[in-house]
Amino acid sequence: MHPGFLIPSHRYLYPDLSLQELREEIGAVDQDIMELISRRMDIALRIAESKSETGLPTRDPERVEEVLSAVSRQAVSLGLDPVPVRDIFALLIRMSEDLQDRKRGMV
């Protein structure tokens, strides 16, 4: 973890849960994350259609930087290390761009 960034304490959300119960909570959060990734990819497909209709390229480096800067700021405001958060979102953006390329027949 990057120095100076601490994970906020959320003990009040999970008082007195056993290890197994905490693991089940993580599993539920993981499922939520997967559903959100799927939703993000569905939106990326709609974006591909819009870009095709308007003749825009799949990749937009300025937009990518806007998104990465925004999530970095959000991470800091939540007490998270922005470096791995930015890495996660860079990967999500690459997944979206690759999916858009496939949708547009560019791969």
mmCIF file of C-alpha atoms in Angstrom, residues 3 6 15 20 22 24 28 30-31 39 42 49 72 78 80 86 107:
data_model
loop_
_atom_site.group_PDB
_atom_site.id
_atom_site.type_symbol
_atom_site.label_atom_id
_atom_site.label_comp_id
_atom_site.label_asym_id
_atom_site.label_seq_id
_atom_site.Cartn_x
_atom_site.Cartn_y
_atom_site.Cartn_z
ATOM 1 C CA PRO A 3 2.439 5.329 2.338
ATOM 2 C CA LEU A 6 -5.111 3.797 5.129
ATOM 3 C CA PRO A 15 -19.620 -6.408 14.305
ATOM 4 C CA GLN A 20 -16.540 -17.620 7.628
ATOM 5 C CA LEU A 22 -16.666 -12.275 6.756
ATOM 6 C CA GLU A 24 -19.234 -14.780 2.791
ATOM 7 C CA ALA A 28 -21.170 -11.126 -1.870
ATOM 8 C CA ASP A 30 -17.181 -9.905 -5.278
ATOM 9 C CA GLN A 31 -20.487 -10.891 -6.909
ATOM 10 C CA ARG A 39 -23.028 -3.685 -16.621
ATOM 11 C CA ASP A 42 -22.946 -3.580 -21.671
ATOM 12 C CA GLU A 49 -22.558 1.630 -31.505
ATOM 13 C CA SER A 72 -7.704 8.612 -8.400
ATOM 14 C CA LEU A 78 -12.159 7.374 0.411
ATOM 15 C CA LEU A 80 -7.654 4.331 -0.600
ATOM 16 C CA ARG A 86 -6.056 3.662 -11.101
ATOM 17 C CA VAL A 107 -9.987 -7.057 -34.327
#
